[in-house]
């Protein structure tokens, strides 16, 4: 069984990311051979990075970091759900990612974005660079959702059917890469 974490990348009040992440998780649960879990970074209450030592060491001083580490380490791969803020990812997502290092290594990552002008594509480009530095294998397919066409009144998620096929392909790639990288995680 391949375990995939669906990471909600926004903590903003009134966010739509949770709706998107639930849609992603629902699609993942329909697939054989994988378990998906929705992971909302808001639930972890991570302050601005406050560990005294580098995440490279994996020696965490704070309970909030140990809880976050334990959760992220459980997965074989991830699907990051992120809005685009000022042509990048939200600071809360970057902060949560920066807390850890080894927990991300040799795993697969897929990306689902949403935004107004280019459906969050620039956020994913930044997230791909971050993922690569953490030894996360970012898959090619991504799902880009428009606040104008995939949401009613910019607040209620109503994805078009065209998005379902892209999401299925994204899951196919994340699972394939997660399984291919499994021997590296066992070292």
Coordinates of N, CA and C in Angstrom, one line a residue:
X1 N 0.8 -1.2 0.0 CA 0.0 0.0 0.0 C 0.9 1.2 0.0
X2 N 0.6 2.2 -0.8 CA 1.3 3.4 -0.9 C 0.5 4.5 -0.2
X3 N 1.2 5.2 0.7 CA 0.6 6.2 1.5 C 0.9 7.6 1.0
X4 N -0.2 8.4 0.7 CA 0.0 9.7 0.1 C -0.7 10.7 1.0
X5 N 0.1 11.8 1.3 CA -0.4 12.9 2.1 C -0.9 14.0 1.2
X6 N -2.1 14.5 1.4 CA -2.6 15.6 0.7 C -2.5 16.8 1.6
X7 N -1.5 17.7 1.2 CA -1.2 18.8 2.1 C -1.9 20.1 1.7
X8 N -2.7 20.6 2.7 CA -3.4 21.9 2.5 C -2.4 23.0 2.8
X9 N -2.1 23.8 1.7 CA -1.0 24.7 1.8 C -1.4 26.1 2.3
X10 N -2.6 26.4 2.6 CA -3.0 27.7 3.0 C -3.6 27.6 4.4
X11 N -3.4 28.7 5.2 CA -4.0 28.7 6.5 C -4.9 30.0 6.7
X12 N -5.1 30.7 5.6 CA -5.8 32.0 5.6 C -7.3 31.8 6.0
X13 N -7.8 32.6 6.8 CA -9.3 32.5 7.1 C -10.0 32.7 5.8
X14 N -11.1 31.9 5.6 CA -11.8 32.0 4.4 C -11.2 31.3 3.2
X15 N -10.2 30.5 3.4 CA -9.5 29.8 2.3 C -10.4 28.9 1.6
X16 N -10.0 28.6 0.3 CA -10.8 27.6 -0.4 C -9.9 26.3 -0.6
X17 N -8.7 26.4 -0.1 CA -7.8 25.2 -0.3 C -8.3 23.9 0.4
X18 N -9.0 24.1 1.4 CA -9.5 22.9 2.1 C -10.5 22.1 1.2
X19 N -11.4 22.9 0.5 CA -12.3 22.3 -0.4 C -11.6 21.5 -1.5
X20 N -10.6 22.2 -2.1 CA -9.8 21.6 -3.1 C -9.1 20.3 -2.6
X21 N -8.5 20.4 -1.5 CA -7.8 19.2 -0.9 C -8.8 18.0 -0.6
X22 N -10.0 18.3 -0.2 CA -10.9 17.3 0.0 C -11.3 16.6 -1.3
X23 N -11.4 17.4 -2.4 CA -11.7 16.9 -3.7 C -10.6 16.0 -4.2
X24 N -9.3 16.4 -3.9 CA -8.1 15.6 -4.3 C -8.2 14.3 -3.5
X25 N -8.4 14.4 -2.2 CA -8.4 13.2 -1.3 C -9.5 12.2 -1.8
X26 N -10.7 12.8 -2.1 CA -11.8 11.9 -2.6 C -11.4 11.1 -3.8
X27 N -10.7 11.8 -4.7 CA -10.3 11.0 -5.9 C -9.2 10.0 -5.6
X28 N -8.4 10.3 -4.7 CA -7.3 9.4 -4.3 C -7.9 8.1 -3.6
X29 N -8.9 8.3 -2.8 CA -9.6 7.2 -2.1 C -10.2 6.2 -3.0
X30 N -10.5 6.6 -4.2 CA -11.2 5.7 -5.2 C -10.2 4.8 -5.9
X31 N -8.9 5.1 -5.7 CA -7.9 4.3 -6.4 C -7.5 3.1 -5.5
X32 N -7.2 2.0 -6.2 CA -6.8 0.8 -5.5 C -5.3 0.9 -5.2
X33 N -4.8 0.4 -4.1 CA -3.4 0.3 -3.8 C -2.8 1.5 -3.1
X34 N -3.7 2.5 -2.8 CA -3.1 3.7 -2.1 C -4.1 4.1 -1.0
X35 N -3.5 4.6 0.1 CA -4.2 5.3 1.1 C -3.8 6.8 1.1
X36 N -4.9 7.6 1.2 CA -4.6 9.0 1.2 C -5.1 9.6 2.6
X37 N -4.4 10.6 3.0 CA -4.8 11.3 4.2 C -4.6 12.8 4.0
X38 N -5.6 13.6 4.4 CA -5.6 15.0 4.3 C -4.8 15.5 5.5
X39 N -3.8 16.4 5.2 CA -2.9 16.9 6.2 C -3.0 18.5 6.1
X40 N -3.6 19.1 7.1 CA -3.8 20.5 7.1 C -2.8 21.2 8.0
X41 N -1.9 21.9 7.4 CA -0.8 22.5 8.2 C -1.3 23.4 9.2
X42 N -2.5 24.0 9.1 CA -3.1 24.8 10.1 C -3.3 24.0 11.4
X43 N -3.5 22.7 11.3 CA -3.8 21.9 12.5 C -2.5 21.7 13.4
X44 N -1.3 22.1 12.8 CA -0.1 21.9 13.6 C 0.4 23.1 14.3
X45 N -0.2 24.3 14.1 CA 0.2 25.5 14.8 C 1.7 25.8 14.8
X46 N 2.3 25.6 13.6 CA 3.7 25.9 13.5 C 4.0 27.4 13.5
X47 N 4.8 27.8 14.5 CA 5.2 29.3 14.5 C 6.2 29.4 13.4
X48 N 6.6 30.7 13.1 CA 7.7 30.9 12.2 C 8.9 30.1 12.7
X49 N 9.5 29.4 11.8 CA 10.6 28.4 12.1 C 11.4 28.8 13.3
X50 N 11.3 27.9 14.3 CA 11.9 28.2 15.6 C 12.8 27.1 16.2
X51 N 13.2 26.2 15.3 CA 14.1 25.2 15.8 C 15.6 25.7 15.9
X52 N 16.3 25.4 17.0 CA 17.6 26.0 17.1 C 18.7 25.3 16.3
X53 N 18.4 24.1 15.8 CA 19.3 23.3 14.9 C 18.7 23.1 13.6
X54 N 19.6 22.9 12.6 CA 19.2 22.7 11.2 C 18.3 21.4 11.1
X55 N 17.3 21.5 10.2 CA 16.5 20.3 10.0 C 17.3 19.1 9.4
X56 N 18.4 19.4 8.8 CA 19.3 18.4 8.3 C 19.7 17.4 9.4
X57 N 19.7 17.8 10.6 CA 20.1 16.9 11.7 C 18.9 16.0 12.2
X58 N 17.7 16.5 12.0 CA 16.5 15.7 12.4 C 16.4 15.6 14.0
X59 N 17.0 16.5 14.6 CA 17.0 16.6 16.1 C 16.2 17.8 16.5
X60 N 14.9 17.6 16.8 CA 14.0 18.6 17.1 C 13.8 18.9 18.5
X61 N 13.8 20.2 18.9 CA 13.6 20.7 20.2 C 12.2 20.9 20.7
X62 N 11.3 21.1 19.7 CA 9.9 21.5 20.1 C 8.9 20.4 19.7
X63 N 7.9 20.2 20.6 CA 6.9 19.2 20.4 C 6.1 19.5 19.1
X64 N 5.9 20.7 18.7 CA 5.2 21.0 17.4 C 6.0 20.4 16.2
X65 N 7.3 20.6 16.3 CA 8.1 20.0 15.2 C 8.1 18.5 15.2
X66 N 8.2 17.9 16.3 CA 8.2 16.4 16.4 C 6.8 15.9 15.9
X67 N 5.7 16.5 16.2 CA 4.4 16.1 15.7 C 4.4 16.2 14.2
X68 N 4.8 17.3 13.7 CA 4.8 17.6 12.2 C 5.8 16.6 11.5
X69 N 6.9 16.3 12.1 CA 7.9 15.4 11.6 C 7.3 14.0 11.5
X70 N 6.6 13.6 12.6 CA 6.0 12.2 12.7 C 5.0 12.0 11.6
X71 N 4.2 13.1 11.4 CA 3.1 13.0 10.4 C 3.7 12.9 9.0
X72 N 4.6 13.8 8.6 CA 5.2 13.8 7.3 C 6.0 12.6 7.0
X73 N 6.7 12.0 8.0 CA 7.5 10.9 7.7 C 6.7 9.6 7.4
X74 N 5.4 9.6 7.7 CA 4.6 8.5 7.5 C 4.3 8.2 6.0
X75 N 4.5 9.2 5.1 CA 4.0 9.1 3.8 C 5.1 8.7 2.8
X76 N 4.6 8.1 1.7 CA 5.5 7.7 0.6 C 5.6 8.8 -0.5
X77 N 4.6 9.7 -0.5 CA 4.5 10.8 -1.4 C 3.4 11.8 -1.0
X78 N 3.3 12.9 -1.7 CA 2.5 14.0 -1.3 C 1.8 14.6 -2.5
X79 N 0.6 15.2 -2.3 CA 0.1 16.1 -3.3 C -0.1 17.4 -2.5
X80 N 0.6 18.4 -3.0 CA 0.5 19.7 -2.4 C -0.6 20.5 -3.0
X81 N -1.5 21.1 -2.2 CA -2.6 21.9 -2.7 C -2.2 23.3 -2.3
X82 N -2.0 24.2 -3.3 CA -1.5 25.5 -2.9 C -2.2 26.6 -3.8
X83 N -2.5 27.7 -3.1 CA -2.9 28.9 -3.9 C -1.6 29.6 -4.4
X84 N -1.8 30.6 -5.2 CA -0.7 31.5 -5.6 C -0.9 32.8 -4.9
X85 N 0.1 33.1 -4.1 CA 0.1 34.4 -3.4 C 1.3 35.2 -4.0
X86 N 1.1 36.3 -4.6 CA 2.2 37.2 -5.0 C 3.2 36.4 -5.9
X87 N 2.7 35.6 -6.8 CA 3.5 34.8 -7.7 C 4.3 33.7 -7.0
X88 N 3.9 33.3 -5.9 CA 4.6 32.2 -5.2 C 3.6 31.4 -4.3
X89 N 4.2 30.6 -3.4 CA 3.4 29.9 -2.4 C 3.1 30.7 -1.2
X90 N 2.1 30.3 -0.4 CA 1.9 31.0 0.9 C 3.1 30.8 1.9
X91 N 3.3 31.8 2.7 CA 4.4 31.7 3.6 C 4.2 30.6 4.6
X92 N 3.0 30.3 5.0 CA 2.7 29.2 5.9 C 3.2 27.8 5.3
X93 N 3.0 27.6 4.0 CA 3.4 26.4 3.4 C 4.9 26.3 3.4
X94 N 5.6 27.4 3.0 CA 7.0 27.4 3.0 C 7.6 27.2 4.3
X95 N 7.0 27.8 5.3 CA 7.5 27.6 6.7 C 7.3 26.1 7.1
X96 N 6.2 25.5 6.8 CA 6.0 24.1 7.2 C 7.0 23.2 6.5
X97 N 7.2 23.5 5.3 CA 8.2 22.7 4.5 C 9.6 22.8 5.1
X98 N 10.0 24.0 5.5 CA 11.3 24.3 6.0 C 11.6 23.7 7.3
X99 N 10.6 23.3 8.1 CA 10.8 22.7 9.4 C 11.5 21.4 9.3
X100 N 11.4 20.7 8.1 CA 11.9 19.3 8.0 C 12.9 19.2 6.8
X101 N 13.6 18.1 6.8 CA 14.4 17.8 5.7 C 14.4 16.3 5.3
X102 N 14.9 15.4 6.1 CA 15.0 14.0 5.8 C 13.6 13.4 5.6
X103 N 12.6 13.9 6.3 CA 11.2 13.3 6.2 C 10.7 13.5 4.7
X104 N 11.2 14.4 4.0 CA 10.8 14.7 2.6 C 11.5 13.8 1.6
X105 N 12.7 13.4 1.9 CA 13.7 12.8 1.0 C 13.2 11.5 0.3
X106 N 13.5 11.4 -1.0 CA 13.2 10.2 -1.8 C 11.7 9.8 -1.8
X107 N 10.9 10.8 -1.9 CA 9.5 10.6 -2.1 C 9.0 11.4 -3.3
X108 N 7.7 11.1 -3.7 CA 7.2 11.8 -4.8 C 6.3 12.9 -4.4
X109 N 6.2 13.9 -5.3 CA 5.3 15.1 -5.0 C 4.5 15.5 -6.3
X110 N 3.2 15.6 -6.1 CA 2.3 16.2 -7.1 C 1.8 17.5 -6.7
X111 N 1.3 18.3 -7.6 CA 1.0 19.7 -7.3 C -0.4 20.0 -7.9
X112 N -1.3 20.6 -7.0 CA -2.6 21.1 -7.4 C -2.6 22.6 -7.0
X113 N -2.8 23.5 -7.9 CA -2.7 24.9 -7.6 C -4.0 25.6 -8.0
X114 N -4.2 26.7 -7.4 CA -5.4 27.5 -7.8 C -5.0 29.0 -7.6
X115 N -5.6 29.8 -8.5 CA -5.4 31.2 -8.5 C -6.2 32.0 -9.5
X116 N -5.9 33.3 -9.6 CA -6.8 34.1 -10.5 C -6.1 34.2 -11.9
X117 N -4.9 34.7 -12.0 CA -4.4 35.0 -13.3 C -3.9 33.8 -14.1
X118 N -3.1 33.0 -13.5 CA -2.6 31.8 -14.2 C -2.9 30.5 -13.5
X119 N -3.9 30.5 -12.7 CA -4.4 29.3 -12.0 C -3.3 28.7 -11.0
X120 N -2.5 29.6 -10.5 CA -1.5 29.1 -9.5 C -0.2 28.5 -10.1
X121 N -0.1 28.6 -11.4 CA 1.1 28.0 -12.1 C 2.4 28.5 -11.6
X122 N 2.5 29.8 -11.2 CA 3.8 30.3 -10.7 C 4.1 29.8 -9.4
X123 N 3.1 29.6 -8.6 CA 3.3 29.0 -7.2 C 3.9 27.6 -7.4
X124 N 3.4 26.8 -8.3 CA 3.9 25.5 -8.5 C 5.4 25.5 -9.0
X125 N 5.7 26.5 -9.9 CA 7.1 26.6 -10.3 C 8.0 26.8 -9.1
X126 N 7.6 27.7 -8.2 CA 8.5 27.9 -7.0 C 8.5 26.6 -6.1
X127 N 7.4 26.0 -6.0 CA 7.3 24.8 -5.2 C 8.1 23.6 -5.8
X128 N 8.2 23.6 -7.1 CA 9.0 22.5 -7.7 C 10.5 22.7 -7.4
X129 N 11.0 24.0 -7.3 CA 12.4 24.3 -7.0 C 12.6 23.9 -5.5
X130 N 11.7 24.2 -4.6 CA 11.8 23.8 -3.2 C 11.9 22.3 -3.1
X131 N 10.9 21.6 -3.7 CA 10.9 20.2 -3.7 C 12.2 19.5 -4.1
X132 N 12.7 20.0 -5.2 CA 14.0 19.4 -5.7 C 15.1 19.5 -4.7
X133 N 15.1 20.6 -4.0 CA 16.2 20.8 -3.0 C 16.0 19.9 -1.8
X134 N 14.8 19.3 -1.6 CA 14.5 18.4 -0.5 C 14.5 17.0 -1.0
X135 N 15.0 16.7 -2.2 CA 15.1 15.4 -2.8 C 13.7 14.8 -2.9
X136 N 12.7 15.6 -3.2 CA 11.3 15.2 -3.6 C 11.3 15.2 -5.1
X137 N 10.7 14.1 -5.6 CA 10.6 13.9 -7.1 C 9.3 14.5 -7.5
X138 N 9.3 15.7 -8.1 CA 8.1 16.3 -8.6 C 7.6 15.7 -9.9
X139 N 6.4 15.3 -9.9 CA 5.8 14.7 -11.2 C 5.5 15.8 -12.2
X140 N 5.4 15.4 -13.4 CA 5.2 16.3 -14.5 C 3.8 16.9 -14.5
X141 N 2.8 16.0 -14.4 CA 1.4 16.5 -14.5 C 1.1 17.3 -13.3
X142 N 0.4 18.4 -13.5 CA -0.1 19.2 -12.4 C -1.6 19.6 -12.7
X143 N -2.3 19.9 -11.7 CA -3.7 20.4 -11.9 C -3.7 21.8 -11.5
X144 N -4.1 22.7 -12.4 CA -4.2 24.1 -12.2 C -5.6 24.6 -12.3
X145 N -6.1 25.1 -11.2 CA -7.5 25.5 -11.1 C -7.7 27.0 -11.1
X146 N -8.6 27.5 -11.9 CA -8.9 28.9 -12.0 C -10.0 29.3 -11.0
X147 N -9.7 30.4 -10.3 CA -10.7 31.0 -9.4 C -11.9 31.5 -10.2
X148 N -11.7 31.8 -11.5 CA -12.8 32.3 -12.3 C -13.7 31.2 -12.9
X149 N -13.1 30.0 -13.2 CA -13.9 29.0 -13.9 C -14.2 27.8 -13.0
X150 N -13.3 27.5 -12.1 CA -13.5 26.3 -11.2 C -14.1 26.6 -9.9
X151 N -14.5 27.8 -9.7 CA -15.1 28.2 -8.4 C -16.3 29.1 -8.7
X152 N -17.4 29.0 -7.9 CA -18.5 29.9 -8.0 C -18.2 31.1 -7.1
X153 N -18.3 32.3 -7.6 CA -18.1 33.5 -6.8 C -16.8 33.5 -6.1
X154 N -15.8 32.8 -6.7 CA -14.4 32.7 -6.1 C -14.4 32.0 -4.8
X155 N -15.4 31.4 -4.3 CA -15.4 30.8 -3.0 C -15.9 29.4 -2.9
X156 N -16.7 28.9 -3.8 CA -17.3 27.6 -3.8 C -16.6 26.8 -4.9
X157 N -15.9 25.7 -4.5 CA -15.2 24.9 -5.5 C -16.2 24.1 -6.3
X158 N -16.1 24.3 -7.6 CA -17.0 23.5 -8.6 C -16.1 23.2 -9.8
X159 N -15.2 22.2 -9.7 CA -14.3 21.9 -10.7 C -15.0 21.3 -12.0
X160 N -14.5 21.7 -13.1 CA -15.0 21.2 -14.4 C -14.5 19.7 -14.5
X161 N -15.2 19.0 -15.3 CA -14.9 17.5 -15.5 C -13.5 17.4 -16.1
X162 N -13.0 18.4 -16.8 CA -11.7 18.3 -17.5 C -10.6 18.1 -16.4
X163 N -10.9 18.6 -15.2 CA -9.9 18.5 -14.1 C -9.7 17.1 -13.6
X164 N -10.8 16.3 -13.7 CA -10.7 14.9 -13.2 C -9.7 14.1 -13.8
X165 N -9.6 14.2 -15.2 CA -8.6 13.4 -15.9 C -7.2 13.8 -15.5
X166 N -6.9 15.1 -15.4 CA -5.6 15.5 -15.0 C -5.3 15.0 -13.6
X167 N -6.2 15.1 -12.7 CA -6.0 14.6 -11.3 C -5.7 13.1 -11.3
X168 N -6.4 12.4 -12.1 CA -6.1 10.9 -12.1 C -4.7 10.6 -12.6
X169 N -4.3 11.4 -13.7 CA -2.9 11.2 -14.2 C -1.9 11.6 -13.2
X170 N -2.2 12.7 -12.4 CA -1.3 13.1 -11.4 C -1.1 12.0 -10.3
X171 N -2.2 11.4 -9.9 CA -2.1 10.3 -8.9 C -1.3 9.1 -9.5
X172 N -1.5 8.8 -10.8 CA -0.8 7.7 -11.4 C 0.7 8.0 -11.3
X173 N 1.1 9.2 -11.6 CA 2.5 9.5 -11.6 C 3.1 9.6 -10.2
X174 N 2.4 10.1 -9.2 CA 2.8 10.2 -7.9 C 3.0 8.8 -7.3
X175 N 2.1 7.9 -7.6 CA 2.2 6.5 -7.1 C 3.4 5.8 -7.7
X176 N 3.5 6.0 -9.0 CA 4.6 5.3 -9.7 C 6.0 5.7 -9.2
X177 N 6.1 7.0 -9.0 CA 7.4 7.6 -8.5 C 7.6 7.2 -7.0
X178 N 6.6 7.2 -6.2 CA 6.7 6.8 -4.8 C 7.1 5.4 -4.7
X179 N 6.6 4.5 -5.5 CA 7.0 3.1 -5.5 C 8.4 2.9 -6.0
X180 N 8.8 3.6 -7.1 CA 10.1 3.5 -7.6 C 11.2 4.0 -6.6
X181 N 10.8 5.0 -5.8 CA 11.8 5.5 -4.9 C 11.8 4.7 -3.6
X182 N 10.9 3.8 -3.4 CA 10.9 3.0 -2.1 C 12.2 2.4 -1.7
X183 N 13.0 1.8 -2.6 CA 14.3 1.3 -2.1 C 15.2 2.3 -1.5
X184 N 15.1 3.5 -2.0 CA 16.0 4.6 -1.4 C 15.6 5.0 0.0
X185 N 14.3 4.9 0.3 CA 13.8 5.2 1.6 C 14.1 4.1 2.6
X186 N 14.4 3.0 2.2 CA 14.7 1.9 3.2 C 16.1 1.8 3.6
X187 N 17.0 2.7 3.0 CA 18.4 2.6 3.4 C 18.6 3.0 4.8

